[in-house]
Every structure is written in structure tokens, then in C-alpha cells.
DNA sequence: CTGAAAGCGCTTACAG
DNA sequence: CTGAAAGCGCTTACAG
């Protein structure tokens, strides 16, 4: 109605379009577009007139229309396995996103956080206006990955099983788990508790997956060398939320049991810090009575009392590489780069000889 | 070329469009659209045929085109005053984003992180495909806010000066600063060091702004009640990066000076924790020799040794409210809601009587 | 139940 | 230096 040929929109309630500006400035829409994108193509006078009109009308080119035309959005998508709130609570993700952030800065791009939609990562994919996805916490055989493949949209896999036909960034979690447990075993411990983070409601009872699965695989190898296993007497595994208080509570429970562990292997620094808190509150000296080790080497690990033995993992580098690979894939530059990131055992003061029995 | 009327795109290198699917299924583009958006309008047989064709072609509706047509993106924009990497390092933002995340989950929306583009927040605005912005760390008189107003795009201001014609979420930082300093003064301290975070390169030498400015205003009121001021002998202010090690290093410097402070007022918990570290390494008992107080009441504050006296600030609630206000504004529901969030002094163990002189 | 047509707001060869 | 036209890929009244 108000959209008749004679009134191309200026009377509508909505925001002004390039037609409105063109009309007001007495030029074509082409000229308006040039004023913003290629000022050399029009005279200065025309440009000034257009900009003045745009200013009066409160016009700015619609980013959506621009993106549709250019077939690019200038944004990287991060497909998340959990809600934004949960992710932000996890220092691991904060570091990972920091790494991606460096790439965004360099490329002048924005970052879209894409949490599951109605509990489904799959459903979140088609609604994201991005040039490509970074996918974390997903095995390559999941439906989401197949969907991404099918849509031929650039993406990179982080922390999945090794795959060869997709850009991917992996960490040697198997080796990390092995090194950590071997260190503990060399100190003479045999009563060992594994303190792990809950897998999340998304994938219940599927057994451990992803990095956790690989860390356990490494742990089992180390145990096997001493004729032990995850099911040996004295070896236990407890799950808790991936937070400091999660580690605290779980450790309190653990130490209240009979034949409590002499070593606690937490697969997350933040949980290890909680374990340290619990042992302090129980007046159990670390590492004299109980050893505690973590995973990730978060900054906190250096500040705890005693300082935490842990596996250093280059989380930020992981994010940065994932971003680099994605940008390359978007540009069609690289084929299927893969990078395996190495961790390292960092021995500090929280692990020591097993107490005599 | 390959785009001739007889070949609507299926032979192109790019992704398939609804035309390709329509052609393959022998229906119109309308039918394809209905298959996705309103299946009741076509027969089951037709729908199946369409979906099969879509599957073979790897088709999914282009989110950009959809958004352009619907005039909504389903994403909230967070306009950041710093790069993503810096923001993610700051636990304040992690909590704030957590709050927004709850809203995203409830609404099924995504969150776009919009860092400055070429060092300019202003330049970042026109490139963001969002339904509205949450703007943090900006005074209402800044150009960015004027630009947002001009474009008539929904937005909410967080931690700005009070404004009435825009949805906003504020915290009573003035009262926080007052309460904190009054607490310290009541304990008899007169040699006081303020430990504050650097303002960032974006706004150099403009004096303190935003929450920092208001906290200082409150602090000055409290000082004035004791005939002191920020420039009194014994009262100093030092700036450092808003990190644990920033607080650590600054405190070491502070205590090495002559007439070192007996109270350290950090306007950030994370810096206060660093101060605690430094005092421990100097063997200065807290609070017997030196009192330390923080701001924010991050989870860490309860875990430090000794536990930290601080101002509790509902950061997550701040994010949640900002999200709620923005969603309401996008829907055109609310006018200009404002919410002032209250903090509270939480006295724990890190503050005590000033040592006798 | 299905299709031709207009339109979301922009950009970019192309012709003048 | 400027403008008419086609097109990015979709959706949605409208007419059948």
C-alpha cells in the first residue's frame, strides 16, 4: 500500500532503504550504493548530497542484504555442545574462545555463539548466518558432521577422533592421560581416584567420548603396565560437575569412604583445585597424605597451595589454529589441514610419594 | 552463463538453491518453501519428493535469505569495548555473558560477539546482522549510542550513566565504592592504596569513566567524611592489568615503597586475589598487617586464604536483565525499562583493624 | 493442493 | 559520472 511505485517506502514505519535516500537526494539507488562502497565512481558533490540525505533519514545499508548479495557474512560460527551459560562457566572454553578471538581480530570478523536449539546441535546449524563453523566436542561420526558435509559449508573439527577429509585440530589426550597416570604410578600410588567432569545431558550413557575417552585410554595403558586397570580394587572413578565446588564435594565423599585414595587424578584443573580445597578442610596434607593432579594447566594451577601438577594443554593455541584453519577453508585455500597439539606433564608440588601403608 | 533460464543453477559450483530442488522434484519453488515452512499446505507425497530431492542435492534453505525476508535474525548482538580475546580473559564478562546466555536459551537465539572493527566500536555496528544490541562499557553521550539511536535499532545500555530514553541496566557503583571505603576507614586505616584496572587503549586519558568513575566518586565521599581525599598523603592509586598477576605485581611495587599502605582497595576481585598472593610471598599477614578488599564477589572470593571482603555485584543478573530488556525492545513491548542493581558489602576475613602505628 | 509473481534491500556489470 | 536492469535466495499473499 504505502509501497506503491510512487512512494518507495519513505512513509513506512520501518527503517529507510537506499531507495528512500536516492529519492531524497535525487539520484539512483546505484549512486547511493556507490557512495558507500565505491565513492570514486561518483562526484564529490553527489556523494555529499547522498550522505546528507542518509543522515537526515537515519539510513545505513542493511547488513543482511549486503551479506546476501556478497555471499559472505564476515562471521565465524562456534557450534557449541551446551548452552552459552554453561560454556561461559567453563574456563576451558573461555581460553578456547580467546584463541578464536585473536583470529577474529586479525580478520576483522565477528564470532557467533551457536548453542543447541531445543537441545539439538543439529537444529542450530541451519539458522546460523556464518561463513563457516568451528565444531567442538563432537565425534566425526555424528549426524551434525554429516549435515555440515552435506551442506558443503566450511567447518573444522576440534577434539574429535582423527579424521582425514576435514580440517581438524586435535590434542594428544591419550598421551596426556598416560603421562599423568604413569607419573602417579611411579610415585607408588595404587589407591587412585579419577575425578572426571560429567558428560552432559546431551549424550547420556554413551560411555565416555571425545577427549575424556582418550584420556582414559591412555590411563588404562599406564595402569596395565602395572597390572592394574580401571576396575582394579582401589581404583575408582567419580563424576562431578566441572567446577571447583564439584571437585570439592566429590573429594569430600571420596575421603569419607573406607580405604580412601592416596592419589586423585582430576581430568580438569578446576576440579583439582576443588579437591585441594577439600583436603585442606580435612587437614590432609598434600602431597604427604594425598597427591592431586589436574589437567589443562589453567593459570590457577600455578597459584594453588601447593602448586598443581598437571598436563599442560595449549588450549588457546587450539582455538587460534581452529580459527586459522576455518578462515583458510572459507577462502578455499587449504585442503584438509590437520594439527595434533602436544601436551606436557608439568610436575609441581601437589604430587609426591605414596604414603607408606 | 551457467545461470541461463534453462539451467537455474544446478550446474554451478555453489550450493543448491530452492530452484534446483524444485526442478529436480518437478514442483515450483513455492512448494519447496512450503515443504520446510508449512508442510500442511502440500500433500505428503509432494513433500516426500521434495525432501528426497533436497537430500540428494544437499540443500538447506539459506539462512541469510530467510532472515532478509523475515526481517529478523534470531540473534542478539553484544557490542564489546575490547577484542574478544581480552574480554574472554575477564571473568566479569564471562559472568555477564552467562546471564545473556540464559536469555538466549529461553528464546532460542544465538549471540553475536561484536568486537571493535579496526579499533572502532562505531565501525562494528553496521556489519552486525542482529535484531538488537547490548552495549556495555559506554557512556550514553558516545557517538556509538547516537548512531544506534539514529538507526532506530533496538539496544540496551549496560553500566552507562543513567539515561531515561533508552532501556538500561545500571549498578549502584557509587554506593559500592562508598561502602567499601567506609568499611576500610572504620577499621582505622589511613594509608590506603586503590588498585584499579587499566582503562584500555580505546579511551586514553579521558579520566575515569563508567563504573570506575562512579566507584571513585563513592570512595571520595567516604574519604571526605574523614577529611581525606584521593590526593591526601598516604592515599595512592595504581593502575594495572585486570588480572591476577596484574594485582600481584602492582602490590609488590606498592609494598616496596616507603610508608606502604595498610589497606589495599582493589576494584576487581581478581586483582585483589593477586594482591593476596603478593602479600603472602612477602610474609605479610592479612589482615593483621595489611587489609585487602575486592569488588564483584566472584566465586574465587570465597575460596581465597583468607576469604575476601568484597562488594557483591549481581553480574549474571545484569546480563540476564540486559537480555530480557533487549528481547522486549525487539518485540516492541516495552518502552524504556530501567533497572538499578544493588550491590552489597560482604565482610569476610581479609579486612581488619589497621595495625597500630 | 499448486504455481506465477512480487518483494525483502542491497550490489554490480552494462550501457549510456 | 550516472541510471535501468538483473540478481543474491528466499517467502508469501494471491489466483487458480
XYZ file of C-alpha atoms (C1' of nucleotides) in Angstrom:
746
model
C 0.000 0.000 0.000
C 2.449 2.597 1.132
C 4.745 0.571 -1.032
C 3.309 1.819 -4.286
C 5.731 2.745 -7.079
C 5.337 6.422 -6.332
C 6.279 6.005 -2.715
C 9.135 3.604 -2.386
C 8.977 3.290 1.327
C 9.783 6.590 2.916
C 6.401 6.750 4.574
C 6.606 3.301 6.104
C 7.192 2.831 9.759
C 10.317 0.790 9.189
C 13.854 1.852 8.591
C 14.739 3.775 5.456
C 16.194 1.958 2.455
C 18.548 3.026 -0.266
C 15.510 3.931 -2.376
C 14.441 6.491 0.193
C 17.873 8.024 0.256
C 18.094 8.014 -3.538
C 14.770 9.761 -3.830
C 15.614 12.370 -1.255
C 18.978 13.068 -2.840
C 17.506 12.988 -6.319
C 19.760 10.182 -7.571
C 19.501 6.489 -8.379
C 19.955 3.657 -5.920
C 23.137 2.827 -7.745
C 24.577 6.164 -6.768
C 23.655 5.564 -3.147
C 25.396 2.246 -3.194
C 28.475 3.818 -4.759
C 28.521 6.500 -2.111
C 29.119 3.777 0.463
C 31.103 1.190 -1.449
C 32.992 2.955 -4.195
C 32.956 6.722 -3.739
C 35.427 7.192 -6.588
C 32.660 6.365 -9.005
C 30.571 9.410 -8.256
C 31.304 13.094 -7.913
C 32.085 14.538 -4.532
C 29.084 16.798 -4.746
C 26.749 13.883 -5.394
C 28.300 11.928 -2.620
C 27.854 14.752 -0.152
C 24.250 15.141 -1.143
C 23.647 11.439 -0.681
C 25.344 11.309 2.679
C 23.399 14.289 3.886
C 20.159 12.630 2.840
C 21.217 9.396 4.507
C 21.990 11.267 7.658
C 18.652 13.008 7.797
C 16.833 9.768 7.200
C 18.955 7.710 9.598
C 19.948 5.354 6.835
C 22.581 2.657 6.954
C 22.885 -0.133 4.424
C 21.164 -3.250 5.681
C 23.879 -5.739 6.609
C 21.652 -8.679 5.778
C 21.005 -7.547 2.218
C 24.666 -6.831 1.799
C 25.631 -10.265 3.030
C 23.112 -11.939 0.783
C 24.491 -10.125 -2.204
C 28.123 -10.741 -1.330
C 27.545 -14.304 -0.256
C 29.602 -13.787 2.852
C 28.818 -12.761 6.382
C 32.154 -11.907 7.939
C 31.328 -14.063 10.918
C 32.733 -17.281 12.291
C 30.307 -19.689 13.925
C 31.135 -21.664 17.033
C 28.834 -24.638 17.306
C 28.517 -25.400 20.989
C 27.604 -28.689 22.640
C 25.993 -26.895 25.575
C 24.126 -23.725 26.337
C 26.043 -20.482 26.339
C 25.645 -20.132 30.088
C 27.273 -23.491 30.754
C 30.034 -22.874 28.288
C 30.938 -19.491 29.741
C 31.255 -21.011 33.170
C 33.951 -23.329 31.918
C 37.423 -21.769 31.883
C 38.402 -24.211 29.171
C 36.022 -22.562 26.750
C 36.988 -19.081 27.835
C 40.550 -19.863 26.792
C 39.486 -21.607 23.632
C 37.358 -18.666 22.563
C 40.227 -16.358 23.417
C 42.238 -18.173 20.767
C 39.497 -17.818 18.187
C 39.203 -14.181 19.229
C 42.738 -13.461 18.071
C 41.818 -14.690 14.617
C 38.626 -12.624 14.596
C 40.633 -9.564 15.451
C 43.161 -10.168 12.721
C 40.466 -10.830 10.133
C 38.008 -8.201 11.299
C 35.340 -10.827 11.843
C 32.683 -11.375 14.452
C 32.001 -14.575 16.378
C 28.579 -16.158 16.574
C 27.951 -18.439 19.529
C 25.536 -21.142 18.401
C 24.189 -23.183 21.297
C 21.939 -26.180 20.736
C 18.442 -25.227 19.598
C 15.803 -27.100 21.516
C 18.514 -29.397 22.840
C 19.776 -30.174 19.373
C 23.032 -29.072 17.828
C 21.706 -30.275 14.510
C 18.810 -27.843 14.638
C 21.115 -24.940 15.376
C 23.049 -25.313 12.132
C 20.544 -24.054 9.545
C 19.775 -20.881 11.475
C 23.293 -19.550 11.704
C 24.340 -16.862 9.265
C 28.047 -17.649 9.229
C 30.792 -18.269 6.723
C 31.788 -21.458 8.477
C 31.722 -23.382 11.730
C 34.152 -24.420 14.380
C 32.780 -27.604 15.846
C 33.879 -28.711 19.243
C 33.071 -31.694 21.404
C 31.696 -33.858 18.645
C 32.887 -37.085 17.151
C 33.226 -37.173 13.393
C 30.560 -39.835 13.070
C 27.819 -37.653 14.472
C 24.863 -36.525 12.421
C 25.906 -32.894 12.801
C 29.135 -33.543 10.965
C 27.324 -35.395 8.186
C 24.940 -32.461 7.879
C 27.769 -29.979 7.659
C 29.388 -32.121 4.994
C 26.169 -32.417 3.062
C 25.723 -28.659 3.061
C 29.251 -28.179 1.851
C 29.787 -25.407 4.365
C 33.355 -24.909 5.592
C 33.994 -26.276 9.050
C 36.752 -27.515 11.272
C 36.570 -30.232 13.864
C 38.182 -29.733 17.249
C 38.888 -32.536 19.706
C 37.198 -35.185 17.649
C 38.578 -38.547 16.652
C 41.206 -38.230 13.959
C 39.642 -37.684 10.544
C 41.449 -37.070 7.318
C 38.987 -35.410 4.997
C 38.163 -32.378 7.114
C 40.325 -29.684 8.691
C 40.855 -30.647 12.290
C 42.686 -29.724 15.443
C 43.376 -32.472 17.891
C 45.195 -32.884 21.156
C 47.099 -35.951 22.220
C 44.765 -36.686 25.093
C 45.766 -40.316 25.053
C 49.321 -39.410 25.811
C 48.191 -36.883 28.396
C 46.190 -39.479 30.253
C 49.079 -41.897 30.030
C 51.709 -39.457 31.272
C 49.574 -38.295 34.143
C 48.778 -41.759 35.430
C 52.241 -43.077 34.839
C 53.599 -40.210 36.940
C 51.248 -41.183 39.747
C 52.122 -44.865 39.479
C 55.835 -44.117 39.548
C 55.270 -42.400 42.861
C 53.994 -45.693 44.198
C 50.292 -44.979 44.334
C 47.862 -47.846 43.940
C 44.738 -46.414 45.502
C 43.756 -43.936 42.800
C 40.588 -41.960 42.259
C 39.725 -40.486 38.874
C 37.739 -37.313 39.195
C 36.013 -36.520 35.943
C 33.526 -33.999 34.646
C 30.018 -35.020 33.825
C 29.410 -35.704 30.179
C 26.363 -33.504 29.988
C 22.746 -34.404 29.331
C 23.178 -34.292 25.590
C 24.777 -37.708 25.298
C 23.728 -39.809 28.250
C 25.172 -43.224 28.888
C 27.059 -43.449 25.667
C 30.189 -44.216 27.587
C 32.950 -41.690 27.586
C 33.599 -39.883 24.391
C 35.985 -37.405 22.953
C 38.947 -36.228 24.973
C 37.707 -37.942 28.107
C 37.589 -41.266 26.333
C 41.107 -40.828 25.024
C 42.486 -39.727 28.356
C 41.024 -42.827 29.908
C 42.507 -44.951 27.159
C 45.915 -43.534 27.996
C 45.289 -44.028 31.684
C 44.428 -47.660 31.089
C 47.631 -48.227 29.198
C 49.622 -46.848 32.092
C 47.665 -48.893 34.594
C 48.101 -52.041 32.531
C 51.858 -51.659 32.728
C 51.497 -52.165 36.461
C 48.955 -54.937 36.035
C 46.215 -52.629 37.141
C 43.059 -51.453 35.426
C 40.228 -49.035 35.934
C 38.290 -51.799 37.627
C 41.044 -52.942 39.979
C 40.392 -52.804 43.692
C 41.457 -49.369 44.917
C 40.861 -47.672 41.569
C 37.650 -45.694 41.405
C 36.067 -43.170 39.095
C 33.698 -40.444 40.205
C 31.815 -37.941 38.119
C 31.017 -34.406 39.223
C 30.172 -31.068 37.686
C 33.190 -29.417 36.097
C 33.508 -26.750 38.786
C 35.574 -26.035 41.840
C 32.752 -26.961 44.166
C 32.091 -30.069 42.097
C 35.631 -31.206 42.816
C 35.337 -30.168 46.443
C 32.207 -32.143 47.170
C 33.295 -35.204 45.268
C 36.598 -35.286 47.154
C 34.877 -34.967 50.500
C 32.766 -38.000 49.588
C 35.791 -39.877 48.354
C 37.828 -39.352 51.505
C 34.901 -40.318 53.706
C 34.833 -43.799 52.175
C 36.811 -46.725 53.507
C 40.267 -47.174 52.011
C 40.286 -43.644 50.555
C 42.637 -42.942 47.655
C 46.189 -41.694 48.092
C 46.076 -40.041 44.699
C 43.364 -38.066 42.989
C 43.613 -37.714 39.236
C 41.305 -34.928 38.113
C 40.827 -34.555 34.377
C 40.314 -30.840 34.862
C 42.376 -28.309 36.820
C 39.354 -26.583 38.178
C 38.154 -29.814 39.750
C 41.638 -30.490 41.075
C 41.585 -27.117 42.791
C 38.310 -28.126 44.424
C 39.960 -31.348 45.555
C 42.774 -29.315 47.113
C 40.205 -27.240 48.972
C 38.546 -30.370 50.313
C 41.799 -31.919 51.505
C 42.760 -28.701 53.256
C 39.447 -28.590 55.028
C 40.046 -32.201 56.106
C 43.548 -31.286 57.299
C 45.067 -33.839 54.986
C 48.455 -32.590 53.794
C 49.141 -32.541 50.058
C 51.109 -34.358 48.816
C 52.239 -36.072 52.038
C 48.905 -37.774 52.628
C 47.226 -37.417 49.265
C 48.549 -36.441 45.844
C 46.405 -34.407 43.485
C 46.948 -33.864 39.777
C 44.906 -31.921 37.263
C 44.635 -31.441 33.530
C 44.886 -28.365 31.262
C 47.353 -26.193 33.180
C 44.979 -23.335 33.643
C 46.605 -20.224 35.124
C 45.193 -21.230 38.514
C 47.445 -24.273 38.593
C 50.430 -22.109 39.350
C 48.735 -20.227 42.134
C 47.295 -23.015 44.212
C 48.787 -24.089 47.502
C 50.602 -26.373 46.847
C 51.088 -25.618 43.172
C 49.370 -28.144 40.972
C 50.940 -30.924 38.963
C 49.026 -31.105 35.698
C 49.119 -31.687 31.954
C 49.756 -28.514 30.043
C 47.455 -28.215 27.110
C 47.696 -25.350 24.630
C 44.006 -24.501 24.707
C 44.352 -21.012 23.375
C 46.549 -22.258 20.534
C 43.865 -24.802 19.811
C 41.311 -22.050 19.341
C 43.675 -19.996 17.274
C 44.521 -22.875 14.981
C 40.873 -23.781 14.595
C 40.187 -20.190 13.595
C 43.100 -20.139 11.167
C 42.008 -23.376 9.554
C 38.455 -22.175 9.222
C 39.477 -18.903 7.633
C 41.642 -20.829 5.185
C 38.790 -23.198 4.386
C 36.419 -20.290 3.821
C 38.880 -18.814 1.373
C 39.152 -22.180 -0.301
C 42.857 -22.068 0.333
C 43.690 -25.181 2.180
C 42.653 -28.739 1.689
C 42.420 -30.596 4.932
C 44.998 -29.284 7.323
C 45.364 -31.264 10.485
C 47.241 -30.388 13.551
C 47.931 -32.555 16.539
C 48.695 -30.456 19.574
C 51.038 -31.806 22.175
C 50.596 -31.510 25.880
C 53.254 -31.905 28.521
C 53.368 -33.133 32.057
C 54.146 -30.254 34.379
C 55.329 -31.570 37.706
C 54.812 -29.105 40.528
C 54.239 -29.642 44.234
C 50.880 -31.361 44.550
C 52.118 -34.842 43.684
C 54.520 -36.907 45.767
C 55.443 -40.353 47.000
C 52.580 -42.507 48.132
C 52.406 -42.579 51.918
C 53.673 -45.816 53.493
C 50.853 -48.252 54.171
C 26.451 -18.304 -18.278
C 25.571 -21.447 -16.388
C 22.892 -19.215 -14.972
C 20.753 -19.231 -18.102
C 16.987 -19.601 -17.742
C 17.110 -23.247 -18.705
C 19.635 -24.062 -16.047
C 18.706 -22.367 -12.857
C 21.887 -23.103 -11.064
C 22.195 -26.819 -10.562
C 25.389 -26.928 -12.557
C 27.084 -24.123 -10.686
C 29.836 -24.830 -8.296
C 27.967 -23.244 -5.415
C 25.368 -24.645 -3.118
C 21.991 -25.672 -4.470
C 19.038 -23.323 -4.170
C 15.348 -23.910 -3.868
C 15.098 -23.641 -7.640
C 17.368 -26.631 -8.049
C 15.315 -28.659 -5.641
C 12.081 -27.566 -7.277
C 13.346 -28.569 -10.682
C 14.581 -31.929 -9.520
C 11.340 -32.683 -7.711
C 9.268 -31.328 -10.573
C 7.488 -28.697 -8.482
C 7.581 -24.936 -8.004
C 9.814 -23.061 -5.602
C 6.719 -22.278 -3.610
C 6.210 -25.947 -2.937
C 9.800 -26.294 -1.776
C 9.354 -23.452 0.626
C 6.143 -24.956 1.946
C 7.854 -28.270 2.478
C 10.087 -26.577 5.007
C 7.878 -23.901 6.495
C 4.299 -25.059 6.189
C 4.085 -28.721 5.266
C 0.315 -28.743 5.800
C -0.073 -26.807 2.592
C 1.200 -29.550 0.346
C 0.476 -33.243 0.036
C 2.617 -35.723 1.870
C 3.678 -37.285 -1.379
C 4.880 -33.967 -2.754
C 6.670 -33.179 0.439
C 8.466 -36.507 0.432
C 9.529 -35.998 -3.135
C 10.850 -32.544 -2.327
C 12.720 -33.686 0.731
C 14.292 -36.528 -1.185
C 15.443 -34.138 -3.869
C 16.795 -31.734 -1.227
C 18.670 -34.570 0.367
C 20.291 -35.700 -2.830
C 21.324 -32.172 -3.652
C 22.486 -31.299 -0.140
C 20.044 -28.431 0.034
C 19.166 -26.350 3.080
C 17.365 -23.030 2.929
C 19.839 -20.185 3.037
C 19.563 -18.577 6.456
C 20.557 -15.186 5.094
C 17.788 -15.086 2.513
C 15.345 -16.257 5.129
C 16.410 -13.535 7.523
C 16.195 -10.874 4.861
C 12.678 -11.933 4.007
C 11.526 -12.220 7.633
C 13.325 -9.092 8.713
C 14.691 -10.809 11.766
C 17.868 -12.702 12.513
C 17.214 -14.500 15.771
C 20.484 -13.219 17.152
C 21.398 -10.833 19.916
C 24.445 -8.659 19.412
C 26.902 -7.873 22.170
C 28.861 -4.762 21.289
C 32.212 -5.076 23.013
C 34.602 -2.316 24.021
C 37.602 -4.622 23.547
C 38.686 -7.526 21.444
C 37.136 -10.880 22.055
C 40.396 -12.249 23.410
C 40.622 -9.567 26.078
C 37.005 -9.868 27.006
C 37.155 -13.629 27.420
C 40.066 -13.278 29.780
C 37.983 -11.167 32.108
C 35.830 -13.201 34.489
C 33.459 -10.267 34.734
C 32.459 -10.703 31.117
C 32.252 -14.453 31.400
C 29.618 -13.999 34.079
C 27.863 -11.247 32.213
C 27.639 -13.347 29.070
C 26.417 -16.251 31.165
C 23.444 -14.090 32.106
C 22.722 -13.201 28.497
C 23.131 -16.876 27.673
C 20.159 -17.790 29.830
C 18.006 -15.455 27.780
C 19.370 -16.868 24.524
C 18.484 -20.331 25.683
C 14.963 -19.384 26.649
C 14.381 -17.552 23.384
C 16.226 -19.965 21.134
C 18.539 -17.212 19.964
C 22.224 -17.036 19.170
C 24.713 -14.485 20.463
C 26.995 -12.477 18.207
C 30.152 -11.105 19.767
C 30.951 -7.816 18.041
C 34.418 -6.532 18.922
C 35.656 -3.188 17.669
C 36.426 -3.168 13.964
C 39.756 -1.535 13.236
C 39.764 -0.204 16.800
C 36.357 1.334 16.408
C 33.142 0.206 18.043
C 31.317 2.530 15.719
C 32.553 0.693 12.656
C 31.452 -2.633 14.052
C 27.801 -1.654 14.214
C 26.794 -1.644 10.535
C 28.285 -5.081 9.873
C 26.358 -6.976 12.502
C 23.337 -8.949 11.409
C 21.445 -8.822 14.685
C 17.999 -7.951 15.949
C 19.440 -5.632 18.556
C 22.483 -4.777 20.630
C 23.546 -4.979 24.219
C 26.026 -2.196 24.722
C 28.439 -2.348 27.582
C 31.137 -0.053 28.829
C 29.964 3.035 27.007
C 28.624 6.329 28.248
C 25.354 7.469 26.750
C 26.952 10.505 25.190
C 29.224 8.498 22.937
C 28.920 8.504 19.188
C 28.082 4.831 19.137
C 24.946 5.436 21.126
C 23.931 8.296 18.856
C 24.476 6.039 15.863
C 22.348 3.285 17.370
C 19.632 5.809 18.060
C 19.807 7.205 14.558
C 19.426 3.751 13.061
C 16.422 3.057 15.272
C 17.772 -0.361 16.101
C 16.789 -1.787 19.494
C 19.534 -1.636 22.076
C 20.096 -1.589 25.789
C 22.784 0.225 27.693
C 24.642 -1.504 30.497
C 26.761 0.287 33.084
C 26.408 3.667 31.480
C 25.406 6.890 33.159
C 21.701 6.981 33.938
C 19.632 7.728 30.849
C 15.894 7.779 30.604
C 15.008 7.333 26.985
C 16.709 4.008 26.411
C 16.414 0.631 28.155
C 19.253 0.381 30.605
C 20.718 -1.717 33.356
C 22.839 0.033 35.921
C 24.627 -0.878 39.106
C 24.996 1.366 42.115
C 28.746 1.600 41.779
C 28.792 4.850 43.665
C 27.344 3.183 46.718
C 29.664 0.213 46.244
C 32.706 2.442 46.252
C 31.384 4.303 49.261
C 30.598 1.190 51.292
C 33.923 -0.384 50.562
C 35.996 2.606 51.554
C 33.872 3.437 54.549
C 34.405 -0.118 55.786
C 38.148 0.358 55.473
C 38.065 3.745 57.173
C 36.010 2.404 60.045
C 38.751 -0.112 60.651
C 41.077 2.800 61.213
C 43.081 2.707 58.003
C 44.541 5.927 56.662
C 47.264 4.633 54.380
C 45.159 3.301 51.559
C 46.075 2.127 48.083
C 43.494 1.907 45.318
C 44.293 -0.849 42.886
C 42.395 -0.340 39.656
C 42.223 -1.876 36.236
C 43.601 -0.121 33.242
C 41.033 1.703 31.185
C 42.130 0.199 27.918
C 43.684 1.858 24.897
C 40.325 2.771 23.418
C 39.811 5.816 25.600
C 43.137 7.161 26.717
C 43.484 9.909 29.249
C 39.834 10.723 29.387
C 39.933 10.310 33.113
C 37.989 7.520 34.682
C 34.695 6.681 33.155
C 31.808 4.388 33.705
C 31.693 2.168 36.760
C 35.236 3.070 37.729
C 34.389 6.742 37.790
C 31.349 6.116 39.939
C 33.186 3.864 42.343
C 35.766 6.554 42.805
C 33.050 9.129 43.360
C 31.670 6.981 46.166
C 35.134 6.445 47.544
C 35.724 10.181 47.626
C 32.529 10.753 49.565
C 33.614 8.245 52.172
C 37.091 9.746 52.348
C 35.661 13.231 52.669
C 33.751 12.180 55.756
C 37.132 11.612 57.389
C 38.594 14.777 55.911
C 40.597 12.719 53.472
C 40.677 12.663 49.707
C 42.228 10.722 46.872
C 45.131 13.135 46.916
C 45.788 13.047 50.669
C 49.188 11.902 51.835
C 49.046 8.150 52.292
C 46.324 7.661 49.696
C 47.569 6.371 46.361
C 46.083 4.968 43.194
C 47.820 2.463 40.953
C 46.691 1.054 37.662
C 47.429 -2.461 36.455
C 46.043 -5.018 34.022
C 42.859 -6.587 35.288
C 44.443 -9.933 36.039
C 45.758 -11.881 38.973
C 49.336 -11.227 38.024
C 48.497 -7.580 37.435
C 47.386 -7.322 41.055
C 50.368 -9.323 42.211
C 52.987 -7.174 40.557
C 51.349 -3.912 41.478
C 51.145 -4.948 45.119
C 54.776 -5.960 45.218
C 55.672 -2.490 43.929
C 53.345 -0.864 46.412
C 54.776 -2.617 49.438
C 58.316 -1.875 48.355
C 57.653 1.857 48.585
C 58.196 3.884 51.718
C 55.187 4.162 54.032
C 53.392 1.273 52.301
C 49.619 1.098 52.665
C 47.854 -0.809 55.419
C 44.828 -1.309 53.218
C 44.536 -2.219 49.569
C 41.249 -1.458 47.875
C 41.084 -3.348 44.605
C 38.186 -2.526 42.322
C 38.237 -6.064 40.998
C 38.339 -9.369 42.900
C 40.791 -10.898 40.531
C 43.263 -8.131 41.244
C 42.603 -8.472 44.967
C 43.497 -12.139 44.730
C 46.766 -11.146 43.109
C 47.358 -8.728 45.974
C 46.802 -11.571 48.441
C 49.370 -13.651 46.566
C 51.879 -10.851 46.774
C 51.391 -10.291 50.498
C 51.767 -13.989 51.154
C 55.008 -14.062 49.219
C 56.170 -11.099 51.336
C 55.125 -12.905 54.520
C 52.824 -10.063 55.432
C 49.817 -11.461 57.314
C 46.359 -10.483 56.055
C 44.569 -8.737 57.647
C 46.930 -8.282 60.616
C 49.491 -6.300 58.666
C 47.543 -5.345 55.564
C 43.844 -5.452 54.733
C 42.702 -6.301 51.233
C 39.255 -5.800 49.750
C 37.932 -6.530 46.295
C 34.928 -5.824 44.120
C 32.411 -8.084 42.334
C 32.303 -11.105 44.642
C 33.473 -13.527 42.038
C 33.296 -17.180 43.144
C 37.034 -17.007 43.905
C 36.406 -14.558 46.727
C 35.054 -17.305 48.914
C 37.945 -19.620 48.267
C 40.898 -17.403 48.919
C 43.011 -17.620 52.027
C 41.858 -15.579 53.911
C 38.448 -15.262 52.334
C 37.963 -11.960 50.613
C 35.929 -8.983 51.772
C 34.296 -7.521 48.701
C 31.249 -5.874 47.150
C 28.809 -8.391 45.831
C 27.582 -7.410 42.425
C 24.910 -9.389 40.587
C 26.810 -9.607 37.325
C 24.940 -12.558 35.938
C 21.627 -10.899 36.773
C 22.893 -7.852 34.962
C 23.411 -9.865 31.810
C 20.084 -11.580 32.159
C 18.225 -8.318 32.607
C 20.009 -6.748 29.678
C 18.944 -9.731 27.577
C 15.380 -9.522 28.809
C 15.171 -5.818 28.084
C 16.600 -6.281 24.632
C 14.190 -9.050 23.745
C 11.315 -6.872 24.944
C 12.592 -3.945 22.903
C 12.905 -6.114 19.810
C 9.322 -7.199 20.245
C 8.352 -3.578 20.661
C 6.860 -4.499 24.004
C 8.480 -2.235 26.483
C 9.213 1.437 26.454
C 12.323 2.278 28.352
C 12.706 -0.094 31.252
C 15.448 0.776 33.666
C 16.833 -1.297 36.418
C 19.290 -0.263 39.067
C 21.047 -3.264 40.524
C 22.159 -3.153 44.111
C 25.411 -4.449 45.427
C 26.222 -5.331 48.994
C 29.296 -5.256 51.146
C 30.305 -8.797 52.051
C 32.655 -8.745 55.005
C 34.839 -11.816 55.184
C 38.303 -12.326 56.622
C 40.673 -10.238 54.520
C 39.871 -6.916 56.202
C 40.641 -5.999 59.790
C 41.759 -3.291 62.165
C 44.583 -1.139 60.967
C 47.819 -2.175 62.650
C 48.979 0.176 65.444
C 51.440 2.719 64.127
C -3.320 -28.734 -3.278
C -0.101 -25.927 -6.555
C 2.211 -22.053 -9.271
C 3.382 -17.268 -11.181
C 4.602 -13.024 -9.378
C 6.165 -9.614 -6.312
C 9.227 -8.333 -2.951
C 12.917 -8.353 1.331
C 17.271 -4.398 0.497
C 21.118 -4.420 -1.456
C 25.150 -4.528 -5.372
C 27.203 -4.694 -9.843
C 28.048 -5.414 -14.575
C 26.359 -2.927 -18.505
C 25.049 0.731 -21.401
C 24.958 5.439 -21.892
C 29.927 10.495 -13.979
C 25.031 8.299 -13.756
C 20.901 5.056 -14.288
C 17.877 0.908 -15.646
C 18.017 -3.826 -15.004
C 19.147 -8.208 -13.234
C 20.060 -10.880 -9.474
C 21.560 -12.761 -4.354
C 17.884 -16.940 -2.354
C 14.194 -16.961 -0.113
C 8.791 -16.368 1.368
C 4.024 -15.231 0.935
C -0.230 -13.308 -0.438
C -2.914 -14.193 -4.465
C -5.179 -16.581 -8.040
C -6.322 -20.830 -9.725
